[in-house]
Amino acid sequence: MDPRRQPTLPDRRLRNRQVPLLIGLGAEAAMACGRVKYVLAASLVNELVEAADNLVLGKTIARYGRYDLLCLDELGYMKLDEHGANLLFQVLTEREERASVAIASNESFAGWTKTFTEPRFCAAIVDRLTFNATINDTGTHSYRLAQAQTQHTSHG
């Protein structure tokens, strides 16, 4: 597999590191190899549901399959219903071993069962995404929480 096609998964909670990492990966990929799409997971799922309702799902999934890198942000922030999870899975399947995916999540993989509530389905998604992947764990402490606590302490 071409190393530029390996999935990259920034894993876990530290948003102040994840977003710049995700955007940086996207910018580098755009300069190196072409088409990059950054999208919030919830926005992508909403777009897919609307495409399914309008009978243009295949076209929408194919469009997401053409990007060299899909940067998917905020996976894990919301619970997906079965329909939304299946639609997202279709996009990931379309890209499998052909194009890269970079994902930022506030949860470890074990916590993805909050987003993908059917355990076997969650395992299939994690398996698909982590095969030949590079995983970057950005830490478990929230910068914003620490900053808020520091401000509260200095004012209190």
PDB file of C-alpha atoms in Angstrom:
ATOM      1  CA  MET A   1       0.000   0.000   0.000  1.00  0.00           C
ATOM      2  CA  ASP A   2       1.235   3.447  -0.911  1.00  0.00           C
ATOM      3  CA  PRO A   3       2.195   5.200   2.384  1.00  0.00           C
ATOM      4  CA  ARG A   4       0.275   8.295   1.262  1.00  0.00           C
ATOM      5  CA  ARG A   5      -2.864   6.146   1.238  1.00  0.00           C
ATOM      6  CA  GLN A   6      -2.581   4.924   4.826  1.00  0.00           C
ATOM      7  CA  PRO A   7      -5.386   6.063   7.093  1.00  0.00           C
ATOM      8  CA  THR A   8      -4.285   8.436   9.842  1.00  0.00           C
ATOM      9  CA  LEU A   9      -6.323   8.600  13.006  1.00  0.00           C
ATOM     10  CA  PRO A  10      -5.624  11.311  15.569  1.00  0.00           C
ATOM     11  CA  ASP A  11      -7.102   9.550  18.571  1.00  0.00           C
ATOM     12  CA  ARG A  12      -8.692  10.981  21.686  1.00  0.00           C
ATOM     13  CA  ARG A  13      -9.642  14.099  23.446  1.00  0.00           C
ATOM     14  CA  LEU A  14      -7.288  17.040  23.174  1.00  0.00           C
ATOM     15  CA  ARG A  15      -9.102  19.256  20.686  1.00  0.00           C
ATOM     16  CA  ASN A  16      -6.515  22.042  20.785  1.00  0.00           C
ATOM     17  CA  ARG A  17      -4.008  19.561  19.365  1.00  0.00           C
ATOM     18  CA  GLN A  18      -6.381  17.509  17.210  1.00  0.00           C
ATOM     19  CA  VAL A  19      -7.784  20.271  15.046  1.00  0.00           C
ATOM     20  CA  PRO A  20      -4.399  21.781  14.104  1.00  0.00           C
ATOM     21  CA  LEU A  21      -3.093  18.253  13.495  1.00  0.00           C
ATOM     22  CA  LEU A  22      -6.062  17.407  11.276  1.00  0.00           C
ATOM     23  CA  ILE A  23      -5.832  20.718   9.400  1.00  0.00           C
ATOM     24  CA  GLY A  24      -2.058  20.348   9.082  1.00  0.00           C
ATOM     25  CA  LEU A  25      -2.431  16.858   7.629  1.00  0.00           C
ATOM     26  CA  GLY A  26      -5.000  18.184   5.210  1.00  0.00           C
ATOM     27  CA  ALA A  27      -2.844  21.126   4.138  1.00  0.00           C
ATOM     28  CA  GLU A  28       0.208  18.910   3.587  1.00  0.00           C
ATOM     29  CA  ALA A  29      -1.856  16.384   1.658  1.00  0.00           C
ATOM     30  CA  ALA A  30      -3.354  19.123  -0.505  1.00  0.00           C
ATOM     31  CA  MET A  31       0.125  20.396  -1.400  1.00  0.00           C
ATOM     32  CA  ALA A  32       1.507  16.899  -1.965  1.00  0.00           C
ATOM     33  CA  CYS A  33      -1.215  14.984  -3.690  1.00  0.00           C
ATOM     34  CA  GLY A  34      -4.318  16.939  -4.437  1.00  0.00           C
ATOM     35  CA  ARG A  35      -7.914  16.868  -3.286  1.00  0.00           C
ATOM     36  CA  VAL A  36      -8.691  17.126   0.429  1.00  0.00           C
ATOM     37  CA  LYS A  37     -12.058  17.464   2.150  1.00  0.00           C
ATOM     38  CA  TYR A  38     -12.480  18.547   5.794  1.00  0.00           C
ATOM     39  CA  VAL A  39     -15.903  17.839   7.281  1.00  0.00           C
ATOM     40  CA  LEU A  40     -17.472  17.450  10.704  1.00  0.00           C
ATOM     41  CA  ALA A  41     -18.778  13.925  11.252  1.00  0.00           C
ATOM     42  CA  ALA A  42     -22.266  15.211  12.081  1.00  0.00           C
ATOM     43  CA  SER A  43     -22.348  17.350   8.922  1.00  0.00           C
ATOM     44  CA  LEU A  44     -21.278  14.417   6.780  1.00  0.00           C
ATOM     45  CA  VAL A  45     -23.934  12.140   8.266  1.00  0.00           C
ATOM     46  CA  ASN A  46     -26.599  14.843   7.800  1.00  0.00           C
ATOM     47  CA  GLU A  47     -25.521  15.293   4.176  1.00  0.00           C
ATOM     48  CA  LEU A  48     -25.681  11.532   3.612  1.00  0.00           C
ATOM     49  CA  VAL A  49     -29.167  11.252   5.137  1.00  0.00           C
ATOM     50  CA  GLU A  50     -30.378  14.114   2.951  1.00  0.00           C
ATOM     51  CA  ALA A  51     -28.762  12.501  -0.116  1.00  0.00           C
ATOM     52  CA  ALA A  52     -30.504   9.206   0.673  1.00  0.00           C
ATOM     53  CA  ASP A  53     -33.832  11.026   1.036  1.00  0.00           C
ATOM     54  CA  ASN A  54     -33.263  12.756  -2.330  1.00  0.00           C
ATOM     55  CA  LEU A  55     -32.201   9.511  -4.029  1.00  0.00           C
ATOM     56  CA  VAL A  56     -28.667  10.768  -4.771  1.00  0.00           C
ATOM     57  CA  LEU A  57     -26.799   8.755  -2.128  1.00  0.00           C
ATOM     58  CA  GLY A  58     -24.632   6.845  -4.607  1.00  0.00           C
ATOM     59  CA  LYS A  59     -23.490  10.067  -6.222  1.00  0.00           C
ATOM     60  CA  THR A  60     -22.683  11.639  -2.837  1.00  0.00           C
ATOM     61  CA  ILE A  61     -20.746   8.594  -1.624  1.00  0.00           C
ATOM     62  CA  ALA A  62     -18.815   8.491  -4.908  1.00  0.00           C
ATOM     63  CA  ARG A  63     -17.926  12.183  -4.513  1.00  0.00           C
ATOM     64  CA  TYR A  64     -16.484  11.513  -1.054  1.00  0.00           C
ATOM     65  CA  GLY A  65     -14.597   8.571  -2.523  1.00  0.00           C
ATOM     66  CA  ARG A  66     -12.742  10.814  -4.973  1.00  0.00           C
ATOM     67  CA  TYR A  67     -10.889  12.924  -2.395  1.00  0.00           C
ATOM     68  CA  ASP A  68      -7.266  11.958  -1.796  1.00  0.00           C
ATOM     69  CA  LEU A  69      -7.748  12.668   1.911  1.00  0.00           C
ATOM     70  CA  LEU A  70     -10.974  12.916   3.885  1.00  0.00           C
ATOM     71  CA  CYS A  71     -10.485  14.730   7.202  1.00  0.00           C
ATOM     72  CA  LEU A  72     -13.359  13.729   9.465  1.00  0.00           C
ATOM     73  CA  ASP A  73     -13.596  15.813  12.629  1.00  0.00           C
ATOM     74  CA  GLU A  74     -15.525  15.358  15.867  1.00  0.00           C
ATOM     75  CA  LEU A  75     -16.245  11.654  15.496  1.00  0.00           C
ATOM     76  CA  GLY A  76     -17.398  10.526  18.903  1.00  0.00           C
ATOM     77  CA  TYR A  77     -19.154  13.719  19.923  1.00  0.00           C
ATOM     78  CA  MET A  78     -22.582  12.415  19.054  1.00  0.00           C
ATOM     79  CA  LYS A  79     -24.477   9.155  19.013  1.00  0.00           C
ATOM     80  CA  LEU A  80     -25.354   8.049  15.492  1.00  0.00           C
ATOM     81  CA  ASP A  81     -28.579   6.222  14.824  1.00  0.00           C
ATOM     82  CA  GLU A  82     -28.302   2.978  12.882  1.00  0.00           C
ATOM     83  CA  HIS A  83     -29.162   4.626   9.556  1.00  0.00           C
ATOM     84  CA  GLY A  84     -26.567   7.412   9.974  1.00  0.00           C
ATOM     85  CA  ALA A  85     -23.894   4.965  11.096  1.00  0.00           C
ATOM     86  CA  ASN A  86     -24.562   2.736   8.084  1.00  0.00           C
ATOM     87  CA  LEU A  87     -24.293   5.689   5.717  1.00  0.00           C
ATOM     88  CA  LEU A  88     -20.984   6.775   7.254  1.00  0.00           C
ATOM     89  CA  PHE A  89     -19.745   3.195   6.987  1.00  0.00           C
ATOM     90  CA  GLN A  90     -20.549   3.258   3.259  1.00  0.00           C
ATOM     91  CA  VAL A  91     -18.342   6.319   2.779  1.00  0.00           C
ATOM     92  CA  LEU A  92     -15.501   4.677   4.689  1.00  0.00           C
ATOM     93  CA  THR A  93     -15.932   1.459   2.692  1.00  0.00           C
ATOM     94  CA  GLU A  94     -15.839   3.432  -0.573  1.00  0.00           C
ATOM     95  CA  ARG A  95     -12.455   4.834   0.460  1.00  0.00           C
ATOM     96  CA  GLU A  96     -10.984   1.642   1.916  1.00  0.00           C
ATOM     97  CA  GLU A  97      -7.431   0.950   0.709  1.00  0.00           C
ATOM     98  CA  ARG A  98      -7.816   3.508  -2.088  1.00  0.00           C
ATOM     99  CA  ALA A  99      -7.754   6.855  -0.323  1.00  0.00           C
ATOM    100  CA  SER A 100      -6.802   8.127   3.113  1.00  0.00           C
ATOM    101  CA  VAL A 101      -8.986   9.132   6.017  1.00  0.00           C
ATOM    102  CA  ALA A 102      -7.828  11.280   8.940  1.00  0.00           C
ATOM    103  CA  ILE A 103     -10.153  11.277  11.931  1.00  0.00           C
ATOM    104  CA  ALA A 104     -10.182  13.382  15.083  1.00  0.00           C
ATOM    105  CA  SER A 105     -12.155  11.953  17.974  1.00  0.00           C
ATOM    106  CA  ASN A 106     -12.656  12.834  21.600  1.00  0.00           C
ATOM    107  CA  GLU A 107     -12.918   9.131  22.432  1.00  0.00           C
ATOM    108  CA  SER A 108     -10.551   6.209  22.400  1.00  0.00           C
ATOM    109  CA  PHE A 109     -11.653   3.361  20.150  1.00  0.00           C
ATOM    110  CA  ALA A 110     -13.243   1.649  23.163  1.00  0.00           C
ATOM    111  CA  GLY A 111     -15.458   4.716  23.584  1.00  0.00           C
ATOM    112  CA  TRP A 112     -16.697   4.605  20.001  1.00  0.00           C
ATOM    113  CA  THR A 113     -19.508   2.316  21.154  1.00  0.00           C
ATOM    114  CA  LYS A 114     -21.173   5.541  22.327  1.00  0.00           C
ATOM    115  CA  THR A 115     -21.234   6.722  18.707  1.00  0.00           C
ATOM    116  CA  PHE A 116     -21.740   3.379  16.964  1.00  0.00           C
ATOM    117  CA  THR A 117     -24.043   1.683  19.436  1.00  0.00           C
ATOM    118  CA  GLU A 118     -24.113  -1.801  17.908  1.00  0.00           C
ATOM    119  CA  PRO A 119     -20.895  -3.446  19.191  1.00  0.00           C
ATOM    120  CA  ARG A 120     -20.218  -5.647  16.152  1.00  0.00           C
ATOM    121  CA  PHE A 121     -20.757  -2.742  13.798  1.00  0.00           C
ATOM    122  CA  CYS A 122     -18.437  -0.562  15.903  1.00  0.00           C
ATOM    123  CA  ALA A 123     -15.779  -3.290  15.801  1.00  0.00           C
ATOM    124  CA  ALA A 124     -16.106  -3.518  12.009  1.00  0.00           C
ATOM    125  CA  ILE A 125     -15.592   0.234  11.619  1.00  0.00           C
ATOM    126  CA  VAL A 126     -12.592   0.290  13.945  1.00  0.00           C
ATOM    127  CA  ASP A 127     -11.141  -2.754  12.164  1.00  0.00           C
ATOM    128  CA  ARG A 128     -11.618  -1.147   8.764  1.00  0.00           C
ATOM    129  CA  LEU A 129     -10.098   2.165   9.833  1.00  0.00           C
ATOM    130  CA  THR A 130      -7.134   0.790  11.742  1.00  0.00           C
ATOM    131  CA  PHE A 131      -5.935  -1.693   9.117  1.00  0.00           C
ATOM    132  CA  ASN A 132      -2.582  -0.293   7.895  1.00  0.00           C
ATOM    133  CA  ALA A 133      -3.268   2.928   9.828  1.00  0.00           C
ATOM    134  CA  THR A 134      -1.036   5.361  11.632  1.00  0.00           C
ATOM    135  CA  ILE A 135      -2.619   6.270  14.961  1.00  0.00           C
ATOM    136  CA  ASN A 136      -1.614   9.443  16.808  1.00  0.00           C
ATOM    137  CA  ASP A 137      -2.822   9.636  20.385  1.00  0.00           C
ATOM    138  CA  THR A 138      -2.781  13.313  21.291  1.00  0.00           C
ATOM    139  CA  GLY A 139      -3.287  12.748  24.994  1.00  0.00           C
ATOM    140  CA  THR A 140      -6.044  12.464  27.515  1.00  0.00           C
ATOM    141  CA  HIS A 141      -6.034  15.848  29.231  1.00  0.00           C
ATOM    142  CA  SER A 142      -8.162  18.720  28.021  1.00  0.00           C
ATOM    143  CA  TYR A 143      -6.235  21.940  27.503  1.00  0.00           C
ATOM    144  CA  ARG A 144      -9.445  23.966  27.739  1.00  0.00           C
ATOM    145  CA  LEU A 145     -10.441  22.306  31.002  1.00  0.00           C
ATOM    146  CA  ALA A 146      -6.981  22.922  32.494  1.00  0.00           C
ATOM    147  CA  GLN A 147      -7.070  26.548  31.314  1.00  0.00           C
ATOM    148  CA  ALA A 148     -10.534  27.084  32.818  1.00  0.00           C
ATOM    149  CA  GLN A 149      -9.407  25.563  36.113  1.00  0.00           C
ATOM    150  CA  THR A 150      -6.331  27.805  36.157  1.00  0.00           C
ATOM    151  CA  GLN A 151      -8.449  30.910  35.500  1.00  0.00           C
ATOM    152  CA  HIS A 152     -10.938  29.883  38.183  1.00  0.00           C
ATOM    153  CA  THR A 153      -8.107  29.361  40.705  1.00  0.00           C
ATOM    154  CA  SER A 154      -6.440  32.699  39.901  1.00  0.00           C
ATOM    155  CA  HIS A 155      -9.760  34.573  40.221  1.00  0.00           C
ATOM    156  CA  GLY A 156     -11.043  32.708  43.248  1.00  0.00           C
TER     157      GLY A 156
END
